[in-house]
Amino acid sequence: MTGPDGEEASALLRRLPGVRAVDLELVDARLLTPRVRRLRFTGGGLDGLRAVAGQDLMVAVPASGRTHFRRRYTIRRLAPDVPAVDLDIVLHGEGPGARWAAAAAVGARVEAIGPRGKIGLAEGASWHLFVGDESALPAIFSMIEALPSGAAALAVLEVAGADEQQQLEGSRCDVALRWLHRTSAPGTGTLLADEIAGLPLPRGHGHAYVFGELRQVAAARAGLIARGVDPEDIDHKAYWRLGVANAAHGEPPRPEPA
Ligand SMILES: Cc1cc2nc3c(=O)[nH]c(=O)nc-3n(C[C@H](O)[C@H](O)[C@H](O)COP(=O)(O)OP(=O)(O)OC[C@H]3O[C@@H](n4cnc5c(N)ncnc54)[C@H](O)[C@@H]3O)c2cc1C
């Protein structure tokens, strides 16, 4: 299948070692919250697939005509023996990914490539701090749920309101969630950075993970560095960019240098 980036799935598979193509069929869809829809897929290519918490699938979401756009969605849960995979997708309104996720009906088929993503849980950290918005909740929650008992996790989470707060589904670690309710449009406020400025950080050697809107990720990371967290101990990734569609390969385009 050829996307608007002109890159065949087979070329991507050659370029990205360890990933495979999966043909997904939607078997269940339900709203987790008013703005997040959980899509459950099955598909033969999921047999035996292994992924670490936080990895994602690059889905070829249908667009007009024969083309598609690749959009990346975190693997919220993978059951390779069923086989089934859950993706939790923000229904933010604009864009081929959000439109597809809102409308997809049981039986719909879509091609995906994965698992993708290099950010995983840091070994040896005595605490783990997660920062992000609704788009980051699947990564943050699956990473927290993968932490062993005895590990300490703190998450600072920006969502639209109380009805967008989700529940962890089976964590074993010692975890505290701090929910922040935005008062402006997604991607526009400074809630995450403001919270980080006053956040009590645990003692010991921690690791931070920051995902979400491009500028908010940069601001949160800068805030953590200002608080004395070593940049080496911060993994960060922009998932989307305010007012700008993600590129055809699924990542937000970088701003031009000033
Ligand atoms: C590694 C990775 C993992 C990701 N995992 C998930 C996931 O599990 N669940 C998930 O929902 N998203 C996830 N995302 C983010 C998702 O890929 C982007 O939000 C993407 O822009 C969605 O594509 P789209 O076609 O809906 O919108 P686009 O065509 O990319 O953008 C159209 C417009 O919508 C706006 N927009 C895009 N995303 C949002 C948003 N979340 N909130 C408000 N406005 C937005 C843009 O600013 C733009 O103006 C992930 C991204 C990456 C890189």
PDB file of C-alpha atoms and ligand atoms in Angstrom:
ATOM      1  CA  MET A   1       0.000   0.000   0.000  1.00  0.00           C
ATOM      2  CA  THR A   2       1.388   3.433  -0.877  1.00  0.00           C
ATOM      3  CA  GLY A   3       0.822   6.447   1.324  1.00  0.00           C
ATOM      4  CA  PRO A   4       1.185  10.118   0.508  1.00  0.00           C
ATOM      5  CA  ASP A   5       4.783   9.874   1.677  1.00  0.00           C
ATOM      6  CA  GLY A   6       5.272   7.498  -1.226  1.00  0.00           C
ATOM      7  CA  GLU A   7       6.877   4.877   0.989  1.00  0.00           C
ATOM      8  CA  GLU A   8       5.685   1.321   0.543  1.00  0.00           C
ATOM      9  CA  ALA A   9       4.964  -0.763   3.649  1.00  0.00           C
ATOM     10  CA  SER A  10       7.634  -3.188   2.458  1.00  0.00           C
ATOM     11  CA  ALA A  11      10.254  -0.400   2.401  1.00  0.00           C
ATOM     12  CA  LEU A  12       9.337   0.598   5.944  1.00  0.00           C
ATOM     13  CA  LEU A  13       9.618  -3.004   7.065  1.00  0.00           C
ATOM     14  CA  ARG A  14      13.098  -3.262   5.533  1.00  0.00           C
ATOM     15  CA  ARG A  15      14.161   0.020   7.152  1.00  0.00           C
ATOM     16  CA  LEU A  16      12.801  -0.784  10.631  1.00  0.00           C
ATOM     17  CA  PRO A  17      14.262  -4.000  12.024  1.00  0.00           C
ATOM     18  CA  GLY A  18      12.058  -6.116  14.283  1.00  0.00           C
ATOM     19  CA  VAL A  19       8.743  -4.732  13.081  1.00  0.00           C
ATOM     20  CA  ARG A  20       6.148  -6.632  11.094  1.00  0.00           C
ATOM     21  CA  ALA A  21       3.034  -5.811   9.104  1.00  0.00           C
ATOM     22  CA  VAL A  22      -0.276  -6.784  10.642  1.00  0.00           C
ATOM     23  CA  ASP A  23      -3.693  -6.842   8.996  1.00  0.00           C
ATOM     24  CA  LEU A  24      -6.118  -5.754  11.676  1.00  0.00           C
ATOM     25  CA  GLU A  25      -9.857  -6.338  11.851  1.00  0.00           C
ATOM     26  CA  LEU A  26     -11.944  -4.326  14.291  1.00  0.00           C
ATOM     27  CA  VAL A  27     -13.844  -6.625  16.658  1.00  0.00           C
ATOM     28  CA  ASP A  28     -15.023  -4.178  19.330  1.00  0.00           C
ATOM     29  CA  ALA A  29     -15.227  -0.427  19.879  1.00  0.00           C
ATOM     30  CA  ARG A  30     -16.384   1.514  22.906  1.00  0.00           C
ATOM     31  CA  LEU A  31     -16.055   4.963  24.414  1.00  0.00           C
ATOM     32  CA  LEU A  32     -13.775   4.903  27.454  1.00  0.00           C
ATOM     33  CA  THR A  33     -14.545   8.574  28.091  1.00  0.00           C
ATOM     34  CA  PRO A  34     -16.412  11.183  26.020  1.00  0.00           C
ATOM     35  CA  ARG A  35     -13.176  11.917  24.052  1.00  0.00           C
ATOM     36  CA  VAL A  36     -11.414   8.548  23.959  1.00  0.00           C
ATOM     37  CA  ARG A  37     -12.534   5.506  21.965  1.00  0.00           C
ATOM     38  CA  ARG A  38     -11.018   2.070  22.574  1.00  0.00           C
ATOM     39  CA  LEU A  39     -10.686   0.032  19.395  1.00  0.00           C
ATOM     40  CA  ARG A  40     -10.003  -3.702  19.805  1.00  0.00           C
ATOM     41  CA  PHE A  41      -8.563  -5.496  16.790  1.00  0.00           C
ATOM     42  CA  THR A  42      -7.743  -9.050  15.939  1.00  0.00           C
ATOM     43  CA  GLY A  43      -5.569 -10.270  13.070  1.00  0.00           C
ATOM     44  CA  GLY A  44      -3.369 -13.175  12.171  1.00  0.00           C
ATOM     45  CA  GLY A  45      -0.237 -11.019  12.150  1.00  0.00           C
ATOM     46  CA  LEU A  46      -0.668 -10.422  15.881  1.00  0.00           C
ATOM     47  CA  ASP A  47       0.153 -14.074  16.638  1.00  0.00           C
ATOM     48  CA  GLY A  48       3.250 -14.147  18.798  1.00  0.00           C
ATOM     49  CA  LEU A  49       3.841 -10.399  18.472  1.00  0.00           C
ATOM     50  CA  ARG A  50       5.890  -9.040  21.362  1.00  0.00           C
ATOM     51  CA  ALA A  51       5.972  -5.406  22.441  1.00  0.00           C
ATOM     52  CA  VAL A  52       7.301  -3.569  25.463  1.00  0.00           C
ATOM     53  CA  ALA A  53       5.107  -1.150  27.389  1.00  0.00           C
ATOM     54  CA  GLY A  54       4.934   2.185  25.609  1.00  0.00           C
ATOM     55  CA  GLN A  55       5.466   0.870  22.085  1.00  0.00           C
ATOM     56  CA  ASP A  56       2.983   1.673  19.349  1.00  0.00           C
ATOM     57  CA  LEU A  57       1.546   0.596  16.031  1.00  0.00           C
ATOM     58  CA  MET A  58       1.800   2.748  12.931  1.00  0.00           C
ATOM     59  CA  VAL A  59      -1.656   2.457  11.434  1.00  0.00           C
ATOM     60  CA  ALA A  60      -2.429   3.244   7.786  1.00  0.00           C
ATOM     61  CA  VAL A  61      -5.641   5.183   8.377  1.00  0.00           C
ATOM     62  CA  PRO A  62      -7.782   5.545   5.285  1.00  0.00           C
ATOM     63  CA  ALA A  63      -7.946   8.907   3.585  1.00  0.00           C
ATOM     64  CA  SER A  64      -9.552   9.901   0.313  1.00  0.00           C
ATOM     65  CA  GLY A  65      -9.112   7.717  -2.736  1.00  0.00           C
ATOM     66  CA  ARG A  66      -6.527   4.942  -2.549  1.00  0.00           C
ATOM     67  CA  THR A  67      -4.157   6.849  -0.273  1.00  0.00           C
ATOM     68  CA  HIS A  68      -3.827   6.696   3.461  1.00  0.00           C
ATOM     69  CA  PHE A  69      -2.002   8.510   6.243  1.00  0.00           C
ATOM     70  CA  ARG A  70       0.151   6.730   8.767  1.00  0.00           C
ATOM     71  CA  ARG A  71      -0.771   7.579  12.333  1.00  0.00           C
ATOM     72  CA  ARG A  72       0.901   6.183  15.430  1.00  0.00           C
ATOM     73  CA  TYR A  73      -1.151   4.819  18.326  1.00  0.00           C
ATOM     74  CA  THR A  74       0.223   3.214  21.475  1.00  0.00           C
ATOM     75  CA  ILE A  75      -0.478  -0.444  22.145  1.00  0.00           C
ATOM     76  CA  ARG A  76      -2.682  -0.152  25.219  1.00  0.00           C
ATOM     77  CA  ARG A  77      -2.979  -3.911  25.616  1.00  0.00           C
ATOM     78  CA  LEU A  78      -1.617  -6.775  23.535  1.00  0.00           C
ATOM     79  CA  ALA A  79      -2.849 -10.350  23.905  1.00  0.00           C
ATOM     80  CA  PRO A  80      -0.866 -12.206  21.213  1.00  0.00           C
ATOM     81  CA  ASP A  81      -2.418 -15.567  22.106  1.00  0.00           C
ATOM     82  CA  VAL A  82      -6.036 -14.385  21.529  1.00  0.00           C
ATOM     83  CA  PRO A  83      -4.840 -12.545  19.376  1.00  0.00           C
ATOM     84  CA  ALA A  84      -6.048  -9.016  20.138  1.00  0.00           C
ATOM     85  CA  VAL A  85      -4.697  -5.509  20.489  1.00  0.00           C
ATOM     86  CA  ASP A  86      -6.347  -2.439  22.032  1.00  0.00           C
ATOM     87  CA  LEU A  87      -5.716   1.117  20.841  1.00  0.00           C
ATOM     88  CA  ASP A  88      -7.184   4.056  22.809  1.00  0.00           C
ATOM     89  CA  ILE A  89      -7.650   7.003  20.468  1.00  0.00           C
ATOM     90  CA  VAL A  90      -8.453  10.635  21.265  1.00  0.00           C
ATOM     91  CA  LEU A  91     -11.455  11.912  19.312  1.00  0.00           C
ATOM     92  CA  HIS A  92     -10.099  15.429  18.943  1.00  0.00           C
ATOM     93  CA  GLY A  93     -12.185  16.163  15.855  1.00  0.00           C
ATOM     94  CA  GLU A  94      -9.792  17.129  13.071  1.00  0.00           C
ATOM     95  CA  GLY A  95      -7.571  14.862  11.033  1.00  0.00           C
ATOM     96  CA  PRO A  96      -7.812  11.507   9.272  1.00  0.00           C
ATOM     97  CA  GLY A  97      -6.831   9.532  12.382  1.00  0.00           C
ATOM     98  CA  ALA A  98      -9.465  11.062  14.645  1.00  0.00           C
ATOM     99  CA  ARG A  99     -12.151  10.800  11.937  1.00  0.00           C
ATOM    100  CA  TRP A 100     -11.300   7.161  11.279  1.00  0.00           C
ATOM    101  CA  ALA A 101     -11.273   6.291  14.991  1.00  0.00           C
ATOM    102  CA  ALA A 102     -14.637   7.963  15.577  1.00  0.00           C
ATOM    103  CA  ALA A 103     -16.355   6.237  12.666  1.00  0.00           C
ATOM    104  CA  ALA A 104     -14.731   2.780  12.484  1.00  0.00           C
ATOM    105  CA  ALA A 105     -17.309  -0.017  12.718  1.00  0.00           C
ATOM    106  CA  VAL A 106     -16.856  -3.639  13.728  1.00  0.00           C
ATOM    107  CA  GLY A 107     -15.496  -5.553  10.743  1.00  0.00           C
ATOM    108  CA  ALA A 108     -13.402  -2.625   9.460  1.00  0.00           C
ATOM    109  CA  ARG A 109      -9.939  -3.649   8.290  1.00  0.00           C
ATOM    110  CA  VAL A 110      -6.751  -1.650   8.458  1.00  0.00           C
ATOM    111  CA  GLU A 111      -3.066  -2.316   7.919  1.00  0.00           C
ATOM    112  CA  ALA A 112      -0.508  -1.502  10.621  1.00  0.00           C
ATOM    113  CA  ILE A 113       3.221  -1.825  11.171  1.00  0.00           C
ATOM    114  CA  GLY A 114       4.835  -2.428  14.516  1.00  0.00           C
ATOM    115  CA  PRO A 115       5.784  -2.548  17.228  1.00  0.00           C
ATOM    116  CA  ARG A 116       7.486   0.831  16.966  1.00  0.00           C
ATOM    117  CA  GLY A 117       9.080   3.110  19.519  1.00  0.00           C
ATOM    118  CA  LYS A 118      12.358   3.210  21.407  1.00  0.00           C
ATOM    119  CA  ILE A 119      11.249   4.624  24.756  1.00  0.00           C
ATOM    120  CA  GLY A 120      10.785   2.021  27.464  1.00  0.00           C
ATOM    121  CA  LEU A 121      10.985   1.892  31.242  1.00  0.00           C
ATOM    122  CA  ALA A 122      14.403   2.917  32.569  1.00  0.00           C
ATOM    123  CA  GLU A 123      16.145   0.193  34.509  1.00  0.00           C
ATOM    124  CA  GLY A 124      17.535   1.053  37.906  1.00  0.00           C
ATOM    125  CA  ALA A 125      15.467   4.192  38.506  1.00  0.00           C
ATOM    126  CA  SER A 126      14.180   4.495  42.067  1.00  0.00           C
ATOM    127  CA  TRP A 127      11.145   6.492  40.889  1.00  0.00           C
ATOM    128  CA  HIS A 128       9.395   7.115  37.568  1.00  0.00           C
ATOM    129  CA  LEU A 129       7.665  10.395  36.697  1.00  0.00           C
ATOM    130  CA  PHE A 130       5.219  10.471  33.773  1.00  0.00           C
ATOM    131  CA  VAL A 131       3.920  13.700  32.222  1.00  0.00           C
ATOM    132  CA  GLY A 132       1.371  13.969  29.418  1.00  0.00           C
ATOM    133  CA  ASP A 133      -2.111  14.578  28.058  1.00  0.00           C
ATOM    134  CA  GLU A 134      -4.934  12.298  26.834  1.00  0.00           C
ATOM    135  CA  SER A 135      -2.908  11.170  23.810  1.00  0.00           C
ATOM    136  CA  ALA A 136      -0.169  10.005  26.199  1.00  0.00           C
ATOM    137  CA  LEU A 137      -2.435   8.139  28.633  1.00  0.00           C
ATOM    138  CA  PRO A 138      -2.171   4.798  26.768  1.00  0.00           C
ATOM    139  CA  ALA A 139       1.646   4.955  26.943  1.00  0.00           C
ATOM    140  CA  ILE A 140       1.759   6.252  30.498  1.00  0.00           C
ATOM    141  CA  PHE A 141      -0.802   3.786  31.857  1.00  0.00           C
ATOM    142  CA  SER A 142       0.692   0.761  30.134  1.00  0.00           C
ATOM    143  CA  MET A 143       4.168   1.725  31.387  1.00  0.00           C
ATOM    144  CA  ILE A 144       2.885   2.192  34.951  1.00  0.00           C
ATOM    145  CA  GLU A 145       1.067  -1.147  34.762  1.00  0.00           C
ATOM    146  CA  ALA A 146       4.330  -2.797  33.660  1.00  0.00           C
ATOM    147  CA  LEU A 147       6.244  -1.567  36.721  1.00  0.00           C
ATOM    148  CA  PRO A 148       6.838  -4.236  39.375  1.00  0.00           C
ATOM    149  CA  SER A 149       5.573  -4.059  42.942  1.00  0.00           C
ATOM    150  CA  GLY A 150       7.924  -1.956  45.014  1.00  0.00           C
ATOM    151  CA  ALA A 151       8.517   0.545  42.184  1.00  0.00           C
ATOM    152  CA  ALA A 152       7.350   4.132  42.713  1.00  0.00           C
ATOM    153  CA  ALA A 153       5.495   6.078  40.023  1.00  0.00           C
ATOM    154  CA  LEU A 154       4.054   9.575  39.861  1.00  0.00           C
ATOM    155  CA  ALA A 155       2.030  10.831  36.895  1.00  0.00           C
ATOM    156  CA  VAL A 156       1.046  14.411  36.058  1.00  0.00           C
ATOM    157  CA  LEU A 157      -1.820  14.199  33.589  1.00  0.00           C
ATOM    158  CA  GLU A 158      -3.597  17.013  31.744  1.00  0.00           C
ATOM    159  CA  VAL A 159      -7.118  16.182  30.559  1.00  0.00           C
ATOM    160  CA  ALA A 160     -10.210  18.133  29.519  1.00  0.00           C
ATOM    161  CA  GLY A 161     -12.052  17.524  32.792  1.00  0.00           C
ATOM    162  CA  ALA A 162     -13.107  15.007  35.427  1.00  0.00           C
ATOM    163  CA  ASP A 163     -14.980  12.884  32.868  1.00  0.00           C
ATOM    164  CA  GLU A 164     -11.721  12.349  30.947  1.00  0.00           C
ATOM    165  CA  GLN A 165      -9.924  10.826  33.932  1.00  0.00           C
ATOM    166  CA  GLN A 166      -9.291   7.129  33.399  1.00  0.00           C
ATOM    167  CA  GLN A 167      -8.612   4.265  35.792  1.00  0.00           C
ATOM    168  CA  LEU A 168      -5.450   2.209  35.809  1.00  0.00           C
ATOM    169  CA  GLU A 169      -6.201  -1.395  34.864  1.00  0.00           C
ATOM    170  CA  GLY A 170      -4.031  -3.571  37.102  1.00  0.00           C
ATOM    171  CA  SER A 171      -0.965  -1.697  38.377  1.00  0.00           C
ATOM    172  CA  ARG A 172       1.261  -3.337  41.003  1.00  0.00           C
ATOM    173  CA  CYS A 173       3.572  -0.443  41.812  1.00  0.00           C
ATOM    174  CA  ASP A 174       3.145   2.366  44.326  1.00  0.00           C
ATOM    175  CA  VAL A 175       1.528   5.039  42.128  1.00  0.00           C
ATOM    176  CA  ALA A 176       0.116   8.550  42.561  1.00  0.00           C
ATOM    177  CA  LEU A 177      -1.865  10.241  39.768  1.00  0.00           C
ATOM    178  CA  ARG A 178      -2.190  14.048  39.712  1.00  0.00           C
ATOM    179  CA  TRP A 179      -4.997  15.060  37.336  1.00  0.00           C
ATOM    180  CA  LEU A 180      -5.008  18.591  35.926  1.00  0.00           C
ATOM    181  CA  HIS A 181      -8.160  19.910  34.227  1.00  0.00           C
ATOM    182  CA  ARG A 182      -7.437  22.312  31.417  1.00  0.00           C
ATOM    183  CA  THR A 183      -9.240  25.597  31.146  1.00  0.00           C
ATOM    184  CA  SER A 184      -8.207  26.330  27.547  1.00  0.00           C
ATOM    185  CA  ALA A 185      -8.070  24.344  24.306  1.00  0.00           C
ATOM    186  CA  PRO A 186      -5.804  21.253  24.191  1.00  0.00           C
ATOM    187  CA  GLY A 187      -2.198  22.140  23.506  1.00  0.00           C
ATOM    188  CA  THR A 188      -2.550  25.811  24.487  1.00  0.00           C
ATOM    189  CA  GLY A 189      -2.021  26.032  28.243  1.00  0.00           C
ATOM    190  CA  THR A 190       0.898  25.768  30.656  1.00  0.00           C
ATOM    191  CA  LEU A 191      -0.705  23.447  33.235  1.00  0.00           C
ATOM    192  CA  LEU A 192       1.911  20.705  32.940  1.00  0.00           C
ATOM    193  CA  ALA A 193       4.917  23.029  33.146  1.00  0.00           C
ATOM    194  CA  ASP A 194       3.324  24.981  36.007  1.00  0.00           C
ATOM    195  CA  GLU A 195       2.690  21.793  37.962  1.00  0.00           C
ATOM    196  CA  ILE A 196       6.253  20.599  37.413  1.00  0.00           C
ATOM    197  CA  ALA A 197       7.626  23.885  38.759  1.00  0.00           C
ATOM    198  CA  GLY A 198       6.158  23.131  42.203  1.00  0.00           C
ATOM    199  CA  LEU A 199       6.087  19.340  42.167  1.00  0.00           C
ATOM    200  CA  PRO A 200       7.680  17.592  45.153  1.00  0.00           C
ATOM    201  CA  LEU A 201      10.198  15.233  43.538  1.00  0.00           C
ATOM    202  CA  PRO A 202      11.073  12.045  45.417  1.00  0.00           C
ATOM    203  CA  ARG A 203      14.616  11.490  46.660  1.00  0.00           C
ATOM    204  CA  GLY A 204      16.949   9.212  44.787  1.00  0.00           C
ATOM    205  CA  HIS A 205      17.693   8.702  41.115  1.00  0.00           C
ATOM    206  CA  GLY A 206      14.501   9.039  39.108  1.00  0.00           C
ATOM    207  CA  HIS A 207      13.559   8.918  35.459  1.00  0.00           C
ATOM    208  CA  ALA A 208      10.989  11.086  33.670  1.00  0.00           C
ATOM    209  CA  TYR A 209       8.915  10.392  30.549  1.00  0.00           C
ATOM    210  CA  VAL A 210       7.149  13.280  28.793  1.00  0.00           C
ATOM    211  CA  PHE A 211       4.697  12.790  25.904  1.00  0.00           C
ATOM    212  CA  GLY A 212       2.033  14.975  24.275  1.00  0.00           C
ATOM    213  CA  GLU A 213       1.786  18.239  22.368  1.00  0.00           C
ATOM    214  CA  LEU A 214       5.127  19.397  20.926  1.00  0.00           C
ATOM    215  CA  ARG A 215       5.507  22.740  22.732  1.00  0.00           C
ATOM    216  CA  GLN A 216       4.028  21.440  25.974  1.00  0.00           C
ATOM    217  CA  VAL A 217       6.502  18.547  25.906  1.00  0.00           C
ATOM    218  CA  ALA A 218       9.379  20.988  25.388  1.00  0.00           C
ATOM    219  CA  ALA A 219       8.144  23.225  28.221  1.00  0.00           C
ATOM    220  CA  ALA A 220       7.670  20.301  30.609  1.00  0.00           C
ATOM    221  CA  ARG A 221      11.127  18.945  29.800  1.00  0.00           C
ATOM    222  CA  ALA A 222      12.685  22.400  30.364  1.00  0.00           C
ATOM    223  CA  GLY A 223      10.820  22.608  33.674  1.00  0.00           C
ATOM    224  CA  LEU A 224      12.211  19.254  34.784  1.00  0.00           C
ATOM    225  CA  ILE A 225      15.743  20.307  33.863  1.00  0.00           C
ATOM    226  CA  ALA A 226      15.212  23.540  35.819  1.00  0.00           C
ATOM    227  CA  ARG A 227      14.227  21.373  38.791  1.00  0.00           C
ATOM    228  CA  GLY A 228      17.578  19.595  38.570  1.00  0.00           C
ATOM    229  CA  VAL A 229      16.594  16.462  36.645  1.00  0.00           C
ATOM    230  CA  ASP A 230      19.485  15.392  34.419  1.00  0.00           C
ATOM    231  CA  PRO A 231      18.472  15.557  30.709  1.00  0.00           C
ATOM    232  CA  GLU A 232      19.871  12.023  30.408  1.00  0.00           C
ATOM    233  CA  ASP A 233      17.121  10.949  32.791  1.00  0.00           C
ATOM    234  CA  ILE A 234      14.310  12.401  30.675  1.00  0.00           C
ATOM    235  CA  ASP A 235      12.752  10.572  27.740  1.00  0.00           C
ATOM    236  CA  HIS A 236      10.459  12.826  25.753  1.00  0.00           C
ATOM    237  CA  LYS A 237       8.495  12.580  22.538  1.00  0.00           C
ATOM    238  CA  ALA A 238       6.132  14.952  20.771  1.00  0.00           C
ATOM    239  CA  TYR A 239       2.979  13.067  19.799  1.00  0.00           C
ATOM    240  CA  TRP A 240       1.192  15.929  18.052  1.00  0.00           C
ATOM    241  CA  ARG A 241       1.594  19.626  17.309  1.00  0.00           C
ATOM    242  CA  LEU A 242      -0.980  22.322  17.925  1.00  0.00           C
ATOM    243  CA  GLY A 243      -2.553  23.548  14.681  1.00  0.00           C
ATOM    244  CA  VAL A 244      -0.366  21.343  12.459  1.00  0.00           C
ATOM    245  CA  ALA A 245      -1.232  17.895  11.113  1.00  0.00           C
ATOM    246  CA  ASN A 246       1.233  15.115  11.788  1.00  0.00           C
ATOM    247  CA  ALA A 247       3.368  14.204   8.780  1.00  0.00           C
ATOM    248  CA  ALA A 248       2.337  11.320   6.538  1.00  0.00           C
ATOM    249  CA  HIS A 249       4.696   9.009   8.465  1.00  0.00           C
ATOM    250  CA  GLY A 250       2.833   9.777  11.709  1.00  0.00           C
ATOM    251  CA  GLU A 251       5.043  12.228  13.611  1.00  0.00           C
ATOM    252  CA  PRO A 252       4.536  15.969  14.166  1.00  0.00           C
ATOM    253  CA  PRO A 253       6.741  18.111  11.916  1.00  0.00           C
ATOM    254  CA  ARG A 254       9.468  20.044  13.756  1.00  0.00           C
ATOM    255  CA  PRO A 255       9.142  23.844  13.806  1.00  0.00           C
ATOM    256  CA  GLU A 256      11.498  25.747  11.487  1.00  0.00           C
ATOM    257  CA  PRO A 257      14.534  27.070  13.366  1.00  0.00           C
ATOM    258  CA  ALA A 258      13.966  30.731  14.318  1.00  0.00           C
TER     259      ALA A 258
HETATM  260  C1  LIG B   1       4.650   7.318  19.240  1.00  0.00           C
HETATM  261  C2  LIG B   1       3.247   7.945  19.269  1.00  0.00           C
HETATM  262  C3  LIG B   1       2.232   7.334  20.006  1.00  0.00           C
HETATM  263  C4  LIG B   1       0.945   7.902  20.046  1.00  0.00           C
HETATM  264  N1  LIG B   1      -0.055   7.261  20.744  1.00  0.00           N
HETATM  265  C5  LIG B   1      -1.313   7.776  20.726  1.00  0.00           C
HETATM  266  C6  LIG B   1      -2.394   7.091  21.366  1.00  0.00           C
HETATM  267  O1  LIG B   1      -2.221   5.992  21.930  1.00  0.00           O
HETATM  268  N2  LIG B   1      -3.636   7.663  21.336  1.00  0.00           N
HETATM  269  C7  LIG B   1      -3.855   8.860  20.689  1.00  0.00           C
HETATM  270  O2  LIG B   1      -4.996   9.331  20.666  1.00  0.00           O
HETATM  271  N3  LIG B   1      -2.856   9.531  20.083  1.00  0.00           N
HETATM  272  C8  LIG B   1      -1.606   9.007  20.077  1.00  0.00           C
HETATM  273  N4  LIG B   1      -0.592   9.664  19.426  1.00  0.00           N
HETATM  274  C9  LIG B   1      -0.883  10.969  18.840  1.00  0.00           C
HETATM  275  C10 LIG B   1      -1.545  10.879  17.466  1.00  0.00           C
HETATM  276  O3  LIG B   1      -0.758  10.098  16.582  1.00  0.00           O
HETATM  277  C11 LIG B   1      -1.675  12.346  16.973  1.00  0.00           C
HETATM  278  O4  LIG B   1      -2.598  13.024  17.804  1.00  0.00           O
HETATM  279  C12 LIG B   1      -2.080  12.504  15.521  1.00  0.00           C
HETATM  280  O5  LIG B   1      -1.969  13.881  15.203  1.00  0.00           O
HETATM  281  C13 LIG B   1      -3.494  12.063  15.242  1.00  0.00           C
HETATM  282  O6  LIG B   1      -3.701  12.185  13.847  1.00  0.00           O
HETATM  283  P1  LIG B   1      -4.999  12.860  13.224  1.00  0.00           P
HETATM  284  O7  LIG B   1      -5.027  12.419  11.814  1.00  0.00           O
HETATM  285  O8  LIG B   1      -6.161  12.611  14.105  1.00  0.00           O
HETATM  286  O9  LIG B   1      -4.696  14.440  13.302  1.00  0.00           O
HETATM  287  P2  LIG B   1      -3.657  15.292  12.411  1.00  0.00           P
HETATM  288  O10 LIG B   1      -4.042  15.225  10.963  1.00  0.00           O
HETATM  289  O11 LIG B   1      -2.264  14.893  12.757  1.00  0.00           O
HETATM  290  O12 LIG B   1      -3.900  16.761  12.976  1.00  0.00           O
HETATM  291  C14 LIG B   1      -5.070  17.525  12.614  1.00  0.00           C
HETATM  292  C15 LIG B   1      -5.296  18.612  13.663  1.00  0.00           C
HETATM  293  O13 LIG B   1      -5.647  18.007  14.909  1.00  0.00           O
HETATM  294  C16 LIG B   1      -4.837  18.506  15.965  1.00  0.00           C
HETATM  295  N5  LIG B   1      -4.572  17.398  16.920  1.00  0.00           N
HETATM  296  C17 LIG B   1      -3.869  16.267  16.689  1.00  0.00           C
HETATM  297  N6  LIG B   1      -3.863  15.471  17.774  1.00  0.00           N
HETATM  298  C18 LIG B   1      -4.582  16.135  18.732  1.00  0.00           C
HETATM  299  C19 LIG B   1      -4.942  15.821  20.072  1.00  0.00           C
HETATM  300  N7  LIG B   1      -4.561  14.683  20.683  1.00  0.00           N
HETATM  301  N8  LIG B   1      -5.704  16.725  20.747  1.00  0.00           N
HETATM  302  C20 LIG B   1      -6.109  17.867  20.164  1.00  0.00           C
HETATM  303  N9  LIG B   1      -5.794  18.221  18.889  1.00  0.00           N
HETATM  304  C21 LIG B   1      -5.044  17.357  18.185  1.00  0.00           C
HETATM  305  C22 LIG B   1      -3.564  18.998  15.273  1.00  0.00           C
HETATM  306  O14 LIG B   1      -2.967  20.040  16.029  1.00  0.00           O
HETATM  307  C23 LIG B   1      -4.060  19.479  13.924  1.00  0.00           C
HETATM  308  O15 LIG B   1      -4.499  20.829  14.028  1.00  0.00           O
HETATM  309  C24 LIG B   1       0.690   9.116  19.355  1.00  0.00           C
HETATM  310  C25 LIG B   1       1.719   9.712  18.614  1.00  0.00           C
HETATM  311  C26 LIG B   1       2.985   9.146  18.570  1.00  0.00           C
HETATM  312  C27 LIG B   1       4.074   9.820  17.749  1.00  0.00           C
END
